[in-house]
């Protein structure tokens, strides 16, 4: 059994929905389909979810929202007309919206969650109706009926463990299940949504619940590339990589799927297959627990600018048990997550995102480190970029580091930092912000274009 | 004003002492001389300090120690005879020993400290007498009279801050000061010794107290080599390196001087000059605060085996503020100092010395990390060696890492870990124990023997 999730652009209009249905019906193992709300049809278009949020906010602000409502209904009317579905369905959907916007507005986040979840909900109803109209038995399944229970955190919900037993029953459903993504219900019965992009989470939860053989995630790209296409021309597609590799690559432009979204399938050891609705014959990219390390020892290179580094040095630092821990504690007290902490004998560099620090935080850290740790030297260095060179086979392969360093040397790029732990599937290379794109290009070239 | 310290082999017998005196008198700025106890004359010989410890322990065990005493007195008699000094001095020294071994034995560590400090004390008396005998005014200075006050930690004392003001008065001494190393006095007036090798500490304290222009440390080697001579044939001598470089090199075979011993001169920004008593015209090695980074961007490579690595991984680790801190806290609770902690996005490797861990400690850490941090994966990897490639100019020099990696690739040595922080003067490279010597040889060769 496969769980297939289709993103917003895959269900943006009738012709896209027909592609989705063709894909679903082409494989009888695709028994559970999770759908997003209709996304953009063209670049200038507005996603249905954004239209719904605007509608909800307009109503909260005291206006009637008629214009906003009309645009949304028009959007669904187009889809229904082009799919030759009955106007009864359109009326039913219109009532869904009217009922929802009539609900209690005393807690705005709760009200907004209810309204914005309609995009996925109506999308699923339309698609189920269309599949039935072409003679295949499909069933819209409401998350409440299926028992998808979430924490009461509006706009940022997490799945409750008991949901899995409820959802496991979907295995026995004879009709094709069409399940709206993005939302579930609190134990009190209120609609509540996942963080943005949450349809991926719904798909992963269902895949885990029914113990799917694969979680297919249909997007509008052919898969994950070995380097960001806006830096490297026509980068190679990655056929298969591991969850670990995906995580290490997760800097800069590699966030095809949110790592948090995949946690349920990661835990259940279910592979993810990223596919393209618009090019379903493309091989796509598989995310798996383990892979053959001899094929493609290095799978990709990613990078991101805008990091800073706190540098601290103290004579005989490494004789002080607890020094590193105390330093990290001071950083933790400012609620700053750190990325890496490479160290020498008498110094530590702690790398943080620029977005995580402020001038005030820097000042407080500076003072505490100086006063409490009695260091010789402390400063923040800004303008750093991190590059991750990633591959499960790297540890077994003599010369990967040499190759990466050499490619950067040829381009006269200075290495500010280096970090590779034992059994790690990545090398972190720190460079100046300005050198980031050149460095990625040179590393990509040496691993993916030159003969190894 | 220069402070010159001479090690045990430099004062092992009369001919060595004559070399010392020649060296001291050759430079009128050498005003303060710190001396060790007579060391080994030949490889099979026993150091006077070890003879004194045996004497003290014999007496504590209830025996009379007459044989041990005789050997020690014989040793000093030889020196006095060869230096043509009076037997009055020998009698005075004999009385010093007899008085000391007659002291209270209720606290053995205190008694042993008193006896073992005699080696340096008598050595200083002999040398002062000899210099006077050849017509130069020299003065044996007792640490008690000079005010060298130490903490009451027998065998492991630390200097008390007030000593510096006392010792500063040595600047005004018109005679050549001959000062015994290794010991001082508690505030109660008891003899107390530094940790072993403590004459270096005495020298550094005096250099700081009188604000010497240089702290000359005379040994029996020409200086510090760019690699360990037992691994690399005829390694290059290092002319000059910084305190930071010395610290980074302090693994494996580079402990010419204890870093702790140099803390006083490090704080006072006083250069150290390592010289050879047996080859005083050799340039030696200078340890300085700053040096020209363009000369020898890389100064040396050191390495040491017998490390272990704790590897921990957890999906989405880097989103957890405080994860690294909590891990280091668990390690700190076992009182284990860690060497480095390179990290990936979802994993950390913590490198520790084998000598710092036990099976029980490993087991407790394993259980706590698993239970408290709920990790996906944890294990200890043994049999690791760390290599430090060190140089102040490294950061400015594109290609240092590439060169090091490349030299190891050529020898087919796998790199297990890599760690280089910002502004660091070193790259840490982790390899398997078995590859250590080959790796050091190949790195040495590529930086010091091949054309750069």
Coordinates of C-alpha atoms in Angstrom, one line a residue, chain A residues 70-359:
Chain A
X70 CA -16.6 35.6 -4.1
X71 CA -13.0 35.1 -5.4
X72 CA -12.7 31.8 -3.5
X73 CA -16.0 30.5 -4.7
X74 CA -15.2 31.5 -8.2
X75 CA -11.9 29.6 -8.0
X76 CA -13.7 26.4 -7.0
X77 CA -16.5 27.0 -9.5
X78 CA -13.9 27.1 -12.3
X79 CA -12.5 23.7 -11.2
X80 CA -15.9 22.1 -10.8
X81 CA -17.0 23.4 -14.2
X82 CA -13.9 22.2 -16.0
X83 CA -14.2 18.8 -14.3
X84 CA -17.9 18.7 -15.4
X85 CA -19.0 18.1 -11.8
X86 CA -22.5 19.0 -10.6
X87 CA -23.4 22.5 -9.1
X88 CA -24.9 20.7 -6.2
X89 CA -21.3 20.0 -5.0
X90 CA -20.5 23.7 -5.5
X91 CA -23.5 24.7 -3.3
X92 CA -22.4 22.2 -0.7
X93 CA -18.9 23.7 -0.7
X94 CA -20.3 27.2 -0.5
X95 CA -22.3 26.2 2.5
X96 CA -19.2 24.7 4.1
X97 CA -17.5 28.1 3.8
X98 CA -20.6 30.1 5.0
X99 CA -21.0 27.8 8.0
X100 CA -17.3 28.0 8.9
X101 CA -17.2 31.8 8.7
X102 CA -20.3 32.0 10.9
X103 CA -18.4 30.3 13.7
X104 CA -17.3 31.9 17.0
X105 CA -14.6 34.5 16.5
X106 CA -13.6 35.2 20.1
X107 CA -10.3 33.3 19.6
X108 CA -9.0 34.7 16.3
X109 CA -6.2 32.0 15.8
X110 CA -8.9 29.3 16.2
X111 CA -11.3 31.0 13.8
X112 CA -8.5 31.5 11.2
X113 CA -7.5 27.8 11.5
X114 CA -11.0 26.8 10.8
X115 CA -11.3 28.9 7.7
X116 CA -7.9 28.3 6.3
X117 CA -8.3 24.5 6.6
X118 CA -11.1 24.7 4.1
X119 CA -8.7 24.8 1.1
X120 CA -7.5 21.3 1.6
X121 CA -11.0 20.1 2.8
X122 CA -12.8 21.3 -0.3
X123 CA -9.9 20.2 -2.6
X124 CA -10.3 16.7 -1.3
X125 CA -14.1 16.8 -1.8
X126 CA -13.7 18.0 -5.4
X127 CA -11.1 15.3 -6.2
X128 CA -13.1 12.5 -4.6
X129 CA -16.2 13.6 -6.6
X130 CA -14.3 13.7 -9.8
X131 CA -12.9 10.2 -9.4
X132 CA -16.3 8.9 -8.7
X133 CA -17.6 10.7 -11.8
X134 CA -15.3 8.8 -14.0
X135 CA -16.5 5.5 -12.5
X136 CA -13.8 4.7 -9.9
X137 CA -14.9 4.3 -6.3
X138 CA -13.3 7.1 -4.2
X139 CA -14.2 8.4 -0.8
X140 CA -13.5 11.8 0.8
X141 CA -12.4 11.0 4.4
X142 CA -12.8 13.7 7.0
X143 CA -9.9 13.9 9.5
X144 CA -12.4 14.0 12.3
X145 CA -14.1 10.8 11.2
X146 CA -10.7 9.2 10.7
X147 CA -9.6 10.2 14.1
X148 CA -6.6 12.5 13.3
X149 CA -6.3 14.1 16.7
X150 CA -3.9 17.0 17.1
X151 CA -2.7 19.1 20.0
X152 CA -4.6 22.3 20.7
X153 CA -2.0 24.7 19.2
X154 CA -3.7 26.6 16.5
X155 CA -1.5 27.1 13.5
X156 CA 1.2 24.9 15.0
X157 CA -0.4 21.6 16.0
X158 CA 1.4 18.3 16.6
X159 CA -0.1 14.9 16.2
X160 CA -1.3 13.0 19.2
X161 CA 0.0 9.4 19.5
X162 CA -3.5 7.9 19.7
X163 CA -4.2 9.1 16.2
X164 CA -2.1 6.3 14.7
X165 CA -4.3 3.5 16.0
X166 CA -7.4 5.4 14.7
X167 CA -5.9 6.0 11.2
X168 CA -4.6 2.4 10.9
X169 CA -8.2 1.5 10.1
X170 CA -7.9 3.3 6.7
X171 CA -6.1 0.1 5.6
X172 CA -9.4 -1.7 5.4
X173 CA -11.1 1.0 3.3
X174 CA -12.2 -0.5 0.0
X175 CA -12.7 2.8 -1.8
X176 CA -9.8 5.0 -2.8
X177 CA -9.2 7.3 0.2
X178 CA -9.0 11.1 -0.6
X179 CA -7.8 12.8 2.6
X180 CA -7.4 16.5 3.0
X181 CA -3.9 17.5 4.2
X182 CA -2.9 20.3 6.7
X183 CA -5.4 19.9 9.4
X184 CA -6.9 17.7 12.0
X185 CA -9.1 18.1 15.1
X186 CA -8.5 18.8 18.8
X187 CA -9.9 16.4 21.3
X188 CA -12.6 19.0 21.9
X189 CA -13.5 18.7 18.2
X190 CA -12.1 22.0 16.8
X191 CA -10.3 22.3 13.5
X192 CA -6.6 22.9 14.1
X193 CA -3.8 23.1 11.5
X194 CA -0.2 22.0 11.3
X195 CA 2.5 24.6 10.6
X196 CA 2.6 25.8 7.0
X197 CA 3.4 23.1 4.5
X198 CA 1.5 20.7 6.8
X199 CA 0.0 18.5 4.1
X200 CA 3.4 16.8 4.0
X201 CA 2.9 16.1 7.7
X202 CA -0.5 14.6 7.1
X203 CA 0.9 12.3 4.4
X204 CA 3.7 11.2 6.6
X205 CA 1.3 10.4 9.5
X206 CA -1.0 8.4 7.3
X207 CA 2.0 6.5 5.8
X208 CA 3.2 5.6 9.3
X209 CA -0.4 4.7 10.5
X210 CA -1.0 2.2 7.6
X211 CA 2.6 1.2 7.5
X212 CA 2.8 2.1 3.8
X213 CA 5.5 0.5 1.6
X214 CA 6.4 4.0 0.4
X215 CA 5.3 7.6 1.0
X216 CA 5.0 9.2 -2.4
X217 CA 5.3 13.0 -2.3
X218 CA 4.3 14.6 -5.6
X219 CA 5.6 18.1 -6.2
X220 CA 6.4 20.2 -9.3
X221 CA 10.1 19.4 -9.5
X222 CA 11.7 16.2 -10.8
X223 CA 13.3 15.5 -7.4
X224 CA 16.3 16.8 -5.3
X225 CA 19.4 18.0 -7.1
X226 CA 23.0 17.5 -6.1
X227 CA 23.4 21.3 -5.8
X228 CA 21.1 24.3 -5.9
X229 CA 20.0 25.0 -9.5
X230 CA 20.3 28.7 -8.9
X231 CA 24.0 28.3 -8.2
X232 CA 25.0 25.4 -10.4
X233 CA 23.8 25.0 -14.0
X234 CA 21.8 21.9 -14.7
X235 CA 22.8 20.0 -11.6
X236 CA 22.5 16.2 -11.5
X237 CA 19.4 14.7 -9.9
X238 CA 19.9 12.6 -6.8
X239 CA 18.3 9.2 -7.4
X240 CA 18.4 8.1 -3.8
X241 CA 19.7 9.4 -0.5
X242 CA 19.3 8.6 3.1
X243 CA 17.4 10.5 5.8
X244 CA 20.8 11.4 7.3
X245 CA 22.0 12.8 4.0
X246 CA 18.9 14.8 3.6
X247 CA 19.4 16.3 7.0
X248 CA 23.0 17.2 6.4
X249 CA 22.0 18.8 3.1
X250 CA 19.3 20.8 4.7
X251 CA 21.1 24.1 4.4
X252 CA 20.3 26.5 1.5
X253 CA 17.8 25.5 -1.2
X254 CA 17.5 21.9 -0.2
X255 CA 14.3 22.2 1.8
X256 CA 12.2 20.3 -0.7
X257 CA 10.5 18.7 2.3
X258 CA 10.6 19.9 5.9
X259 CA 12.6 17.5 7.9
X260 CA 10.1 17.8 10.8
X261 CA 7.3 16.7 8.4
X262 CA 9.1 13.5 7.6
X263 CA 9.7 12.5 11.3
X264 CA 6.8 10.0 11.3
X265 CA 8.1 8.1 8.3
X266 CA 11.6 8.4 9.5
X267 CA 10.6 6.7 12.8
X268 CA 8.6 4.0 10.9
X269 CA 11.5 3.4 8.5
X270 CA 9.3 4.1 5.4
X271 CA 11.0 5.4 2.3
X272 CA 9.9 8.7 0.8
X273 CA 9.7 9.1 -3.0
X274 CA 9.7 12.6 -4.3
X275 CA 8.0 12.8 -7.7
X276 CA 6.9 15.3 -10.2
X277 CA 3.1 15.5 -11.1
X278 CA 4.0 17.3 -14.3
X279 CA 6.6 14.6 -15.3
X280 CA 5.5 11.4 -13.7
X281 CA 7.8 9.2 -15.7
X282 CA 10.9 10.9 -14.2
X283 CA 12.6 8.6 -11.7
X284 CA 12.4 11.1 -8.9
X285 CA 14.4 11.0 -5.7
X286 CA 14.0 8.4 -3.0
X287 CA 14.8 9.1 0.7
X288 CA 15.6 5.9 2.5
X289 CA 17.0 4.6 5.8
X290 CA 20.0 2.9 4.2
X291 CA 21.6 2.8 0.7
X292 CA 24.5 1.3 -1.1
X293 CA 27.4 3.5 -0.1
X294 CA 29.5 2.4 -3.0
X295 CA 27.2 4.1 -5.5
X296 CA 27.7 7.9 -5.3
X297 CA 29.8 8.1 -2.1
X298 CA 29.0 11.8 -2.2
X299 CA 25.4 12.8 -3.1
X300 CA 25.4 16.5 -2.9
X301 CA 26.7 19.9 -1.8
X302 CA 24.6 22.6 -0.2
X303 CA 25.4 25.9 1.4
X304 CA 24.0 28.9 3.1
X305 CA 25.3 32.4 4.0
X306 CA 24.5 34.6 7.0
X307 CA 26.2 32.8 9.8
X308 CA 28.3 34.3 12.6
X309 CA 31.0 32.8 14.8
X310 CA 31.7 33.4 18.4
X311 CA 35.4 32.8 19.0
X312 CA 36.8 32.2 22.5
X313 CA 40.3 31.4 23.5
X314 CA 42.0 30.8 26.9
X315 CA 45.4 29.5 27.7
X316 CA 45.1 25.9 29.1
X317 CA 41.4 25.8 28.2
X318 CA 41.4 22.1 27.6
X319 CA 42.5 21.3 31.1
X320 CA 39.3 22.9 32.4
X321 CA 36.7 20.3 32.7
X322 CA 33.4 21.9 31.8
X323 CA 34.6 24.9 29.9
X324 CA 32.9 24.0 26.6
X325 CA 29.7 23.1 28.5
X326 CA 29.7 26.4 30.4
X327 CA 30.2 28.3 27.1
X328 CA 27.3 26.5 25.4
X329 CA 25.2 27.1 28.5
X330 CA 25.7 30.9 28.2
X331 CA 24.6 30.7 24.5
X332 CA 21.6 28.5 25.5
X333 CA 20.6 31.1 28.1
X334 CA 20.1 33.5 25.2
X335 CA 18.0 30.8 23.5
X336 CA 20.3 30.6 20.5
X337 CA 20.7 27.2 18.8
X338 CA 24.2 26.6 17.6
X339 CA 25.1 24.9 14.4
X340 CA 28.6 23.7 15.0
X341 CA 31.3 24.2 17.7
X342 CA 34.7 23.3 16.2
X343 CA 37.5 23.6 18.8
X344 CA 41.3 23.8 19.2
X345 CA 43.1 22.9 22.3
X346 CA 42.7 26.4 23.8
X347 CA 39.8 27.8 21.8
X348 CA 36.3 27.1 20.6
X349 CA 34.4 28.6 17.7
X350 CA 30.6 28.5 18.1
X351 CA 28.7 29.0 14.9
X352 CA 25.2 30.5 15.0
X353 CA 22.8 31.9 12.4
X354 CA 22.7 35.7 12.1
X355 CA 19.0 35.5 12.5
X356 CA 19.4 34.0 16.0
X357 CA 21.5 36.8 17.4
X358 CA 21.0 40.5 18.0
X359 CA 23.4 43.2 19.1

